[in-house]
Coordinates of C-alpha atoms and ligand atoms in Angstrom, one line a residue:
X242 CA 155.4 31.0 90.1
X243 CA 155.7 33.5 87.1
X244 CA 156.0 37.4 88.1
X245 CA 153.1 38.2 86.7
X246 CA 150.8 35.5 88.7
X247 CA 153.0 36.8 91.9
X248 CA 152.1 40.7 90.7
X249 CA 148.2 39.3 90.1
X250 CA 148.3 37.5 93.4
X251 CA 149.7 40.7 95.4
X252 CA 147.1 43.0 93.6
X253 CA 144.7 40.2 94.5
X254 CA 145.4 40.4 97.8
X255 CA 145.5 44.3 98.0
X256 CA 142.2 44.4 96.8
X257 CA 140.7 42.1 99.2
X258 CA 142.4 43.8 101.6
X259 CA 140.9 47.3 100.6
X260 CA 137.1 45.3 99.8
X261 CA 137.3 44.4 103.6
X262 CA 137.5 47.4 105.1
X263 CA 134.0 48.9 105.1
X264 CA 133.9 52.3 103.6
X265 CA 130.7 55.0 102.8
X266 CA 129.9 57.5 100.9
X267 CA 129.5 60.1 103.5
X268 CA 132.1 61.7 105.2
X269 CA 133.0 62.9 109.0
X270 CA 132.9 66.8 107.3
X271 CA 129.2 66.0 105.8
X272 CA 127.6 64.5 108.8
X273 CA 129.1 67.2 111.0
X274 CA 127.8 69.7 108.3
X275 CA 124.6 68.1 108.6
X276 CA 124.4 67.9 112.8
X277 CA 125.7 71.7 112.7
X278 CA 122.8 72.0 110.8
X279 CA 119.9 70.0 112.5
X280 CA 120.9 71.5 116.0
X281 CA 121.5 75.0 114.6
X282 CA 119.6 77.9 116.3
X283 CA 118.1 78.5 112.8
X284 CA 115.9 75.1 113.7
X285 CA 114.9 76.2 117.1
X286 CA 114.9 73.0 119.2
X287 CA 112.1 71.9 116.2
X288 CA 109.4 71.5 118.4
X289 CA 106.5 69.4 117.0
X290 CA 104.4 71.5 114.5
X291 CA 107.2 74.8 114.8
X292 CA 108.8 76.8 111.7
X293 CA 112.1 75.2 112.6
X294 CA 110.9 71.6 112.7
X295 CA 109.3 72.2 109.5
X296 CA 112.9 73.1 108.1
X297 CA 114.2 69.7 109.8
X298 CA 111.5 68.2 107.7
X299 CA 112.3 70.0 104.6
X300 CA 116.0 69.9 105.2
X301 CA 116.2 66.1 105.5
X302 CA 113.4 65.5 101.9
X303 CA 115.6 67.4 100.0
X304 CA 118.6 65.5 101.1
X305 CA 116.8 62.0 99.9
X306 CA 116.0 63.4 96.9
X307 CA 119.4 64.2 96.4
X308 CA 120.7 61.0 97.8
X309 CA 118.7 59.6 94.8
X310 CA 116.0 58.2 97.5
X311 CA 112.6 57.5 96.3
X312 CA 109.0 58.6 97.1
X313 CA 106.9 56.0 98.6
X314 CA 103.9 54.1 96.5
X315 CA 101.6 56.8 96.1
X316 CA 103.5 59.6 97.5
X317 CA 103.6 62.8 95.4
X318 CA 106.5 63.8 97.6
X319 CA 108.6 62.9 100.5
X320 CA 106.2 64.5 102.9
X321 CA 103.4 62.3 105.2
X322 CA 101.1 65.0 106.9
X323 CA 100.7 64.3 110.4
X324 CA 97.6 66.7 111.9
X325 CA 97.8 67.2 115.8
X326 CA 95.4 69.2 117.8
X327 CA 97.5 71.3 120.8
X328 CA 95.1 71.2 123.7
X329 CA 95.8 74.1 126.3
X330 CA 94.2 72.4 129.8
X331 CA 90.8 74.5 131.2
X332 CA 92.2 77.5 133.5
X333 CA 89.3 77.9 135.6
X334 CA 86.8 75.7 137.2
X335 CA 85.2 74.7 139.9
X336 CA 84.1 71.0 141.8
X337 CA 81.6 71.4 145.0
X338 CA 80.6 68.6 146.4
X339 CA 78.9 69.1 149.8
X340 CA 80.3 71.9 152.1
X341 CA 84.2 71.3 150.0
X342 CA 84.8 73.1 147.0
X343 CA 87.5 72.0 144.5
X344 CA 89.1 74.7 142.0
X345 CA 91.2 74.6 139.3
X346 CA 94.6 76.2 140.2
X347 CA 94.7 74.7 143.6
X348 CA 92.8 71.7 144.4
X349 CA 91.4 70.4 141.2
X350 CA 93.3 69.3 138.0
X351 CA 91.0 69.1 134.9
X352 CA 93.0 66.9 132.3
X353 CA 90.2 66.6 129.6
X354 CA 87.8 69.2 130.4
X355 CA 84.7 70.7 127.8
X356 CA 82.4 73.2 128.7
X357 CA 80.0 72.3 131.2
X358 CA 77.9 73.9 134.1
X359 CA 75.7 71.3 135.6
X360 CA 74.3 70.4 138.9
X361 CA 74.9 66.4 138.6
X362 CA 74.3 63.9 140.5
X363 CA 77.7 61.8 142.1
X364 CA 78.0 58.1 142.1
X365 CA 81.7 56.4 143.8
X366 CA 82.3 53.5 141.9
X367 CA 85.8 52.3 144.0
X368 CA 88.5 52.5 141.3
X369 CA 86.3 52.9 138.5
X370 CA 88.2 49.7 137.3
X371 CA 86.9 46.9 134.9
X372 CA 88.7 43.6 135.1
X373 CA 87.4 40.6 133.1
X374 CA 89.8 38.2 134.0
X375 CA 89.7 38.3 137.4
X376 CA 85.6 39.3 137.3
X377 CA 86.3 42.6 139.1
X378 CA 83.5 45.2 138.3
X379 CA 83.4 48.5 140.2
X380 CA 80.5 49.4 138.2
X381 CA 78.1 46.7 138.9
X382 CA 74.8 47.5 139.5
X383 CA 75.4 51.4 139.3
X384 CA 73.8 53.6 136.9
X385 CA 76.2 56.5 136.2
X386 CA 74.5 57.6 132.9
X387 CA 74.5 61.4 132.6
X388 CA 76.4 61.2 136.2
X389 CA 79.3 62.4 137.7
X390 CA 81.6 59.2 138.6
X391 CA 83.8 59.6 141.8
X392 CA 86.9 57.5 142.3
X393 CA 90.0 56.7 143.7
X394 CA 93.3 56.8 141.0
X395 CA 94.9 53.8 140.7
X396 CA 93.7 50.1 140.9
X397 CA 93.1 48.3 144.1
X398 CA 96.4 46.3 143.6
X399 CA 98.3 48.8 142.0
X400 CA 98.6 52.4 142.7
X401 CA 102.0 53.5 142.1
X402 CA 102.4 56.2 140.0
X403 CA 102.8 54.1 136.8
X404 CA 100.1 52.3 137.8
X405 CA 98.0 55.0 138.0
X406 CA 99.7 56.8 134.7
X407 CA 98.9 53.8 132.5
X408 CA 95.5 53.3 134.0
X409 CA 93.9 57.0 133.3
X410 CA 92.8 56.0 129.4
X411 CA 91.0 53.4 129.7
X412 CA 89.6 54.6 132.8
X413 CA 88.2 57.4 131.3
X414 CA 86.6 55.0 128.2
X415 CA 84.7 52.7 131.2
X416 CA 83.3 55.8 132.5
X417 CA 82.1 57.1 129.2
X418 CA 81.0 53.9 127.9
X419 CA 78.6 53.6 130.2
X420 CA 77.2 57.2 129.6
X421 CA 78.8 59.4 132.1
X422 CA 79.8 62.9 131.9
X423 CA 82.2 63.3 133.6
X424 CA 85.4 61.5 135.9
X425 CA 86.6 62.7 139.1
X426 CA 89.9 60.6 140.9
X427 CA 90.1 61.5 144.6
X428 CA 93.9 62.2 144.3
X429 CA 96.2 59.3 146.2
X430 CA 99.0 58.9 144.5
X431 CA 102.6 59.2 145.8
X432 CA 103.9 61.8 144.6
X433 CA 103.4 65.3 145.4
X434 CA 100.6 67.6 144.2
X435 CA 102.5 70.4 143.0
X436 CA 103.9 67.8 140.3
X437 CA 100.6 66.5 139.3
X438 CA 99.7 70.2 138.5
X439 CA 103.2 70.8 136.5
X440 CA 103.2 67.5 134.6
X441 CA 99.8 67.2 134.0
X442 CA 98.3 70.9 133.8
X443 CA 100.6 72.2 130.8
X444 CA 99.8 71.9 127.3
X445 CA 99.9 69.0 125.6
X446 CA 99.7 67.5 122.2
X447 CA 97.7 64.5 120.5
X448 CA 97.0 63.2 117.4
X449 CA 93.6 65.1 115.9
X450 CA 91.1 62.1 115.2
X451 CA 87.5 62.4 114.4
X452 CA 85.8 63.0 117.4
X453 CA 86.1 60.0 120.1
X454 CA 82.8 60.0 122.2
X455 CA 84.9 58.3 124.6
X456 CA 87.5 61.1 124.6
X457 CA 85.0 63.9 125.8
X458 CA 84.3 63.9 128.9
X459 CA 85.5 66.0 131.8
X460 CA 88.6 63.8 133.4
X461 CA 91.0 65.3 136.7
X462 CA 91.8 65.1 139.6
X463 CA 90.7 66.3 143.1
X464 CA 93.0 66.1 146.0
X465 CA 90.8 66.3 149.4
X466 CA 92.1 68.7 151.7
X467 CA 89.8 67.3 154.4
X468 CA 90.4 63.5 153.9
X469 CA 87.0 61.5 153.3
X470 CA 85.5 64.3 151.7
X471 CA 85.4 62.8 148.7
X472 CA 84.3 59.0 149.8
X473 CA 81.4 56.8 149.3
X474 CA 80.8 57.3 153.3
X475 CA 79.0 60.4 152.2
X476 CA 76.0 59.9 154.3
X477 CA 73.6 61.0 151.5
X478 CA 73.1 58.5 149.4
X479 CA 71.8 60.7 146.5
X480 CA 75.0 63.4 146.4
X481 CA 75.2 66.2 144.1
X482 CA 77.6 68.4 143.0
X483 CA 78.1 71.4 140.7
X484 CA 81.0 71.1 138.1
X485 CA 81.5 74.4 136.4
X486 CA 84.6 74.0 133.9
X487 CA 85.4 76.4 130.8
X488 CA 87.9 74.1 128.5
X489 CA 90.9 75.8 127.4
X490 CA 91.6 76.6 123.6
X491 CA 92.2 74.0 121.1
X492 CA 94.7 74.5 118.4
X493 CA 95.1 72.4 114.9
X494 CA 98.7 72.1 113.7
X495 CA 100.2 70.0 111.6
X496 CA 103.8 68.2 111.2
X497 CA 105.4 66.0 108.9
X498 CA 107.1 62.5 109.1
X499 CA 109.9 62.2 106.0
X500 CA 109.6 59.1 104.0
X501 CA 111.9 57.1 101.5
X502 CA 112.3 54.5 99.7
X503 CA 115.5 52.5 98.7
X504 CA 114.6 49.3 96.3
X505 CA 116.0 45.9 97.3
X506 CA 118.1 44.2 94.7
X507 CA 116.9 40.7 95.4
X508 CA 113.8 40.2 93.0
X509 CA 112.3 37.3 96.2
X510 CA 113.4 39.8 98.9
X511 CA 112.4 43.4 97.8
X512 CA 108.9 42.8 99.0
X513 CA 110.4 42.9 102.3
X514 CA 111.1 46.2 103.6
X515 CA 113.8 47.4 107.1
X516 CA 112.5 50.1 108.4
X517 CA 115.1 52.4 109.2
X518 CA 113.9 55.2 111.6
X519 CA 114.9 58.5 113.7
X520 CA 112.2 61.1 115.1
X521 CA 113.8 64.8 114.1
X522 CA 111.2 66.5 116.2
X523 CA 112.5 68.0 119.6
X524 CA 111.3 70.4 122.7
X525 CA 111.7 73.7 121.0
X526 CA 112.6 77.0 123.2
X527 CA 112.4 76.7 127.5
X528 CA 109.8 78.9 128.7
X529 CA 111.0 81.4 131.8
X530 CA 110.6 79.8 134.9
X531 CA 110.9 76.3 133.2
X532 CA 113.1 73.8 135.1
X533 CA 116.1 73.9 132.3
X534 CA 115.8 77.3 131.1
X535 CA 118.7 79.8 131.7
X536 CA 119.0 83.3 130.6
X537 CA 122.2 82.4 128.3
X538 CA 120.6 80.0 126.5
X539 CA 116.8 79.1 126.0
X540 CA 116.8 76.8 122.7
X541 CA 116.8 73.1 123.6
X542 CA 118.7 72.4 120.2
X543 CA 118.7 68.6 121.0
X544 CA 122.1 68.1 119.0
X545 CA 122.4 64.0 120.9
X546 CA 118.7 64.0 121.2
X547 CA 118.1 63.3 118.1
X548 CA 120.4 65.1 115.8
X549 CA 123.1 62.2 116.0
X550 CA 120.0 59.8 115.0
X551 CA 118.6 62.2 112.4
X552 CA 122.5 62.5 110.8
X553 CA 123.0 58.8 111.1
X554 CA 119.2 57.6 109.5
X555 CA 120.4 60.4 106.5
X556 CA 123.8 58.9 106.1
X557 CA 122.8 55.2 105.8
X558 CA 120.0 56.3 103.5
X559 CA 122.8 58.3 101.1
X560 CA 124.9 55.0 101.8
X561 CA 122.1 52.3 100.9
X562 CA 120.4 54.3 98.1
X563 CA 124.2 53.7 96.3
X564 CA 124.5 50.2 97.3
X565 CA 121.2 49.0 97.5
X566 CA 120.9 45.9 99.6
X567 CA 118.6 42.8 99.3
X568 CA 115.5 44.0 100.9
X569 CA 114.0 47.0 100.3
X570 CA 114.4 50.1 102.8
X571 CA 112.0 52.4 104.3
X572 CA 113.6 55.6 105.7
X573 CA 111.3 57.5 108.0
X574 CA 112.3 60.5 110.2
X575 CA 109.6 60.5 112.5
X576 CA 107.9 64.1 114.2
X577 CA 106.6 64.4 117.5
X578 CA 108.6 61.7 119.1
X579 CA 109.0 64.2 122.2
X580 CA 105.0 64.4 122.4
X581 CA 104.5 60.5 123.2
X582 CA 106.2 58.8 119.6
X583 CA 103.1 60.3 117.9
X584 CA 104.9 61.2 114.3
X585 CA 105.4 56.9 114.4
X586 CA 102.2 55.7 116.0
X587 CA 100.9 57.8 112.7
X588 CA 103.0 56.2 110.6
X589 CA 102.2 52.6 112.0
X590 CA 98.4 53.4 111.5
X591 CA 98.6 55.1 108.1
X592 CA 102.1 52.8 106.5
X593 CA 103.0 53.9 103.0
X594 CA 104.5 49.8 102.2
X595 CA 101.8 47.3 104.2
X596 CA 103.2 46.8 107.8
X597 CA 102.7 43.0 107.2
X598 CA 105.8 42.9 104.4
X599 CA 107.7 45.4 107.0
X600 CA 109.8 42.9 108.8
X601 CA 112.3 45.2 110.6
X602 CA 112.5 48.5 112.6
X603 CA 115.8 49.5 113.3
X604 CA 115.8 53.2 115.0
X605 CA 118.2 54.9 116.0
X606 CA 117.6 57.5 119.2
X607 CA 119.1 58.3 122.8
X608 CA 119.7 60.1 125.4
X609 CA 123.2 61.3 124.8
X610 CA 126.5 59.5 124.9
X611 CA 129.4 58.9 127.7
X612 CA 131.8 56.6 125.9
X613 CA 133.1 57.1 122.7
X614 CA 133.9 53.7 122.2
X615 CA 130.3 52.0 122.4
X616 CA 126.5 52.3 121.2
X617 CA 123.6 50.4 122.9
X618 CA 121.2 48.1 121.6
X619 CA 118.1 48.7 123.6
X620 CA 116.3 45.8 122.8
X621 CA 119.5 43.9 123.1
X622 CA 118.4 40.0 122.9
X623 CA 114.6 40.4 121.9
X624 CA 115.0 39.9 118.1
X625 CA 117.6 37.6 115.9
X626 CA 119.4 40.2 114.2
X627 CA 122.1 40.7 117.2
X628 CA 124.8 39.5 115.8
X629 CA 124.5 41.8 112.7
X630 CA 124.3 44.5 115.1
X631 CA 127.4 43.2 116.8
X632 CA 129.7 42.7 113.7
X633 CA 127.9 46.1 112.1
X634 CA 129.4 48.2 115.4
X635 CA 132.7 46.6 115.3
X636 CA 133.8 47.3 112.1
X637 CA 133.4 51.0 112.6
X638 CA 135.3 50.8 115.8
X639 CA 132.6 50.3 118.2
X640 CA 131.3 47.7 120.9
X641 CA 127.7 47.0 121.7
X642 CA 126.4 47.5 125.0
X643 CA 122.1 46.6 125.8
X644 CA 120.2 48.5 127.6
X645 CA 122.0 51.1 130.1
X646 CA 119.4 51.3 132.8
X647 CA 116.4 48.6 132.0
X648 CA 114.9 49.9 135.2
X649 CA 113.8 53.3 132.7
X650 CA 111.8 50.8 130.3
X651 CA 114.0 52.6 127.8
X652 CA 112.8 50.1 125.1
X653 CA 108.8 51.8 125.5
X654 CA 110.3 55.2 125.4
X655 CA 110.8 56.2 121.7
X656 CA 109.5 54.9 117.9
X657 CA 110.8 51.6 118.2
X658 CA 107.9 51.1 120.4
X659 CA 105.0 52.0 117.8
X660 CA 106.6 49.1 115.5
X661 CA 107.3 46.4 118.2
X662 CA 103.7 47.2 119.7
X663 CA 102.5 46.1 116.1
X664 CA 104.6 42.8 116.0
X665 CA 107.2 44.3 114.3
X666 CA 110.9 43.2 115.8
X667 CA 112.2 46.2 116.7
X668 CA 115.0 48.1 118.5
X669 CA 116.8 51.2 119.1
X670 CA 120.0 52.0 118.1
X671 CA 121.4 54.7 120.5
X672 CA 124.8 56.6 121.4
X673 CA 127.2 54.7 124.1
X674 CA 126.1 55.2 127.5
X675 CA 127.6 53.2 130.1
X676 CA 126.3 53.9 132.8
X677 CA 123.2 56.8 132.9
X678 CA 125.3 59.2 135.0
X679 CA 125.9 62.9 134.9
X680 CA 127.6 62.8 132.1
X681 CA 124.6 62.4 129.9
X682 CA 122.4 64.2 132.2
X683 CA 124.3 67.4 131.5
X684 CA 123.2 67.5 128.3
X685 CA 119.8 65.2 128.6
X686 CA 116.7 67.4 127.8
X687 CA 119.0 70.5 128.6
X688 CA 120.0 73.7 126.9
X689 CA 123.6 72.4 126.9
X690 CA 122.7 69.8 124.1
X691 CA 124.6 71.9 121.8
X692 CA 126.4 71.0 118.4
X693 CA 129.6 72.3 119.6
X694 CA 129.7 69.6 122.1
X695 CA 129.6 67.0 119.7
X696 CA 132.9 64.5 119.5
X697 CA 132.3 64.3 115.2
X698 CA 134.7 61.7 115.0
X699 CA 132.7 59.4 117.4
X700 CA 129.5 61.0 115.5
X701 CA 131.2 59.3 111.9
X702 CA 131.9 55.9 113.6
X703 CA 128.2 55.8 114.6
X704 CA 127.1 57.0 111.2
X705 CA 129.0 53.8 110.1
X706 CA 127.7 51.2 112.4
X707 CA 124.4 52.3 112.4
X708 CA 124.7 52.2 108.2
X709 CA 126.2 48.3 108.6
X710 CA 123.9 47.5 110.8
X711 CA 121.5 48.7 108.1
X712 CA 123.2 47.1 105.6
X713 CA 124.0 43.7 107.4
X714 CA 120.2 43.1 108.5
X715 CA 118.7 44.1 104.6
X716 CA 120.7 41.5 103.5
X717 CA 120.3 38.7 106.5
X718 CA 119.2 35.2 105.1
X719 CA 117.0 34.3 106.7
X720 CA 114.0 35.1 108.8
X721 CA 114.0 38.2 110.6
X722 CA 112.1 37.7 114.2
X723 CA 111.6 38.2 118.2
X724 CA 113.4 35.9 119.8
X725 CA 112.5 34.1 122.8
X726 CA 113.2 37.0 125.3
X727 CA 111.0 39.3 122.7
X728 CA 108.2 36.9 122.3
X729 CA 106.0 38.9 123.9
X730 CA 105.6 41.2 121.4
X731 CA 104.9 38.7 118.4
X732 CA 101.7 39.0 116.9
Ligands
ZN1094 ZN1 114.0 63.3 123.9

């Protein structure tokens, strides 16, 4: 062997050495930069529809467009207007039925309320429940048009608190479909009133739609203080009652999801676009006398939850829009995520590439972090793109764990959820936890989620393996799809 083929041989093998080792074009001083930033108290814990969200929003755009990120089809700028109406919940009220009178404040919770002042007359229809499967019809035979309907929360089979949680939609819709005006629950659920007034009786936000006839009626919740009061043994079997409500104030905001686009290189593939995602939104400033407010410190700057996402989504975007992969890439920092994953249900309703060609949604959110040596894939085993997720962590120094604490139904509990609930194999990419222990609840929802807590060197490695991850699943051969375990979700 000549020198020269030995010196070309060595420098061969130096480069291949050098080509395997992953690097970015971000560094641990930029992300931290850009986390400092996110969670400053400039931003004000960027509650949905705030000043300081808004600069989130703004903050992030600007940084695509510098990243050399492009503006969707159609899209004059980075910017997708989400409107959301802030509904403050009726503050006074009144429910009499018979001899017991139910008030707003201390025996009666109005959820949905409008203005009314009626004398009505009451029909009990059970659980106000419709089953067609099993033929169950607590409305048959009852006329409850312009009526008042009476009945007990939850479903004969079912009444714990989820249960009963997951049932109060589309209870309310059999009750106005057939024409009545209002819904009353007599209140058996296990858990304690107080909380049903705390959870339930604060302001709220929802998406602003064109008016939903099934959405206006008066829905609460009456808790009897004399048991039976409220029961279809009412000897009478023409009741009345008088519901007075005044509905509280309803105000218009609007936010702002942040999209991008990166091309795909591969002229068969490009049509196909990962959906990369992280909600920037958070819970804004504690209110006195709130649970997690202290005197030092009232802004909830949400530096874990979801700074480290936000930073992570912004570094693989800078990363990918320099090394474009095979499929295209859709970056979307989602708003309102804190309000129900409303910024994403928008998106998923109003998509700026068809959701059909959108074949993966890889977010990236959590609840904080207790081992620097880890992140979670929640939605571990539901689609095909583990092992990408696997070799994507590894290379920048970290394991994968699944789901810390499946019991939480963590998978249904941020934008991941908007995607896989449209047949969209999805998961979340989220900061090691493992095990969901004080550690994380010291900072979880808390005042203490500050950016000075921050380990930046774990933050970097995360940026990495949630960029490879990017990388390794825009360029998978192959079909992306729900496994087995996911198939519930394929549409
Ligand atoms: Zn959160």
């Amino acid at each position: 062997m000549k020198f020269t083929q030995l010196i070309l041989l060595f420098s061969l093998t130096v480069f291949q050495g050098f080509a395997q080792a992953p690097s970015f074009n971000f560094t641990k001083s930029e992300v931290e930069a850009n986390l400092k930033y996110i969670a400053s108290d400039e931003l004000g814990g960027r509650r949905t529809g705030s000043v300081g969200e808004q600069k989130a929003a703004q903050f992030i755009a600007k940084s695509l467009r510098d990243y050399g990120v492009r503006t969707a089809p159609g899209y004059e700028n980075y910017f997708q207007n989400v409107p959301f109406a802030n509904i403050l919940p009726p503050t006074s009220g009144e429910f009499v039925i018979g001899k017991e009178s139910f008030k707003i404040g201390d025996n009666l919770l109005i959820i949905n309320g409008k203005d009314i002042d009626k004398s009505l007359e009451v029909v009990f229809a059970g659980n106000g429940w419709v089953d067609e499967t099993s033929g169950l019809d607590d409305y048959k035979g009852l006329d409850v048009k312009g009526k008042i309907v009476v009945v007990v929360t939850g479903l004969p089979d079912a009444n714990s608190p989820m249960d009963v949680f997951n049932s109060m939609k589309r209870k309310q819709e059999l009750a106005a479909e057939r024409g009545a005006l209002a819904l009353i629950e007599t209140y058996k659920i296990a858990l304690p009133w107080p909380f049903a007034l705390n959870y339930f009786g604060k302001e709220r936000m929802e998406l602003s739609k064109p008016a939903d006839p099934n959405n206006s009626i008066v829905y609460g919740w009456a808790l009897e203080k004399t048991p039976g009061t409220l029961s279809p043994n009412l000897n009478s079997s023409k009741t009345t009652a008088q519901l007075k409500i005044k509905a509280g104030p309803v105000q218009q905001i609007q936010a702002s999801n942040v999209i991008g686009i990166i091309e795909g290189t591969d002229e068969n593939l490009r049509n196909e676009y990962i959906l990369l995602s992280a909600h920037h939104d958070h819970v804004g400033i504690g209110k006195q006398g709130g649970a997690a407010f202290t005197p030092q410190d009232s802004i909830f700057n949400g530096a874990r939850d979801n700074g480290i996402g936000t930073v992570a989504l912004m570094a693989a975007a800078k990363h990918l829009a320099a090394n474009p992969p095979k499929r295209s890439v859709l970056i979307l920092a989602c708003t309102a995520e804190e309000m129900g994953m409303l910024g994403s249900s928008w998106y998923a309703e109003n998509p700026a590439v068809p959701l059909e060609n959108t074949v993966f949604n890889l977010n990236t959110d959590g609840a904080g972090y207790n081992s620097t040596a880890h992140f979670n894939v929640i939605g571990k085993g539901l689609t095909n793109v583990d092992d990408e997720l696997e070799a994507a962590g590894k290379a920048a120094g970290l394991a994968m764990l699944g789901d810390p604490a499946p019991e939480q139904n963590l998978y249904e509990r941020s934008d991941n959820i908007s995607f896989a609930a449209k047949g969209i194999p999805a998961v979340d990419f989220a900061p090691g936890i493992t095990e969901m222990g004080e550690e994380v609840f010291k900072y979880y929802h808390q005042a203490a989620d500050n950016a000075d807590s921050i380990n930046y060197d774990y933050l970097l490695k995360f940026c990495e393996a949630y960029t490879l991850a990017a990388l390794k699943i825009a360029n998978k051969t192959g079909k992306i799809e729900w496994t087995k375990e996911g198939e519930k979700y394929r549409k």
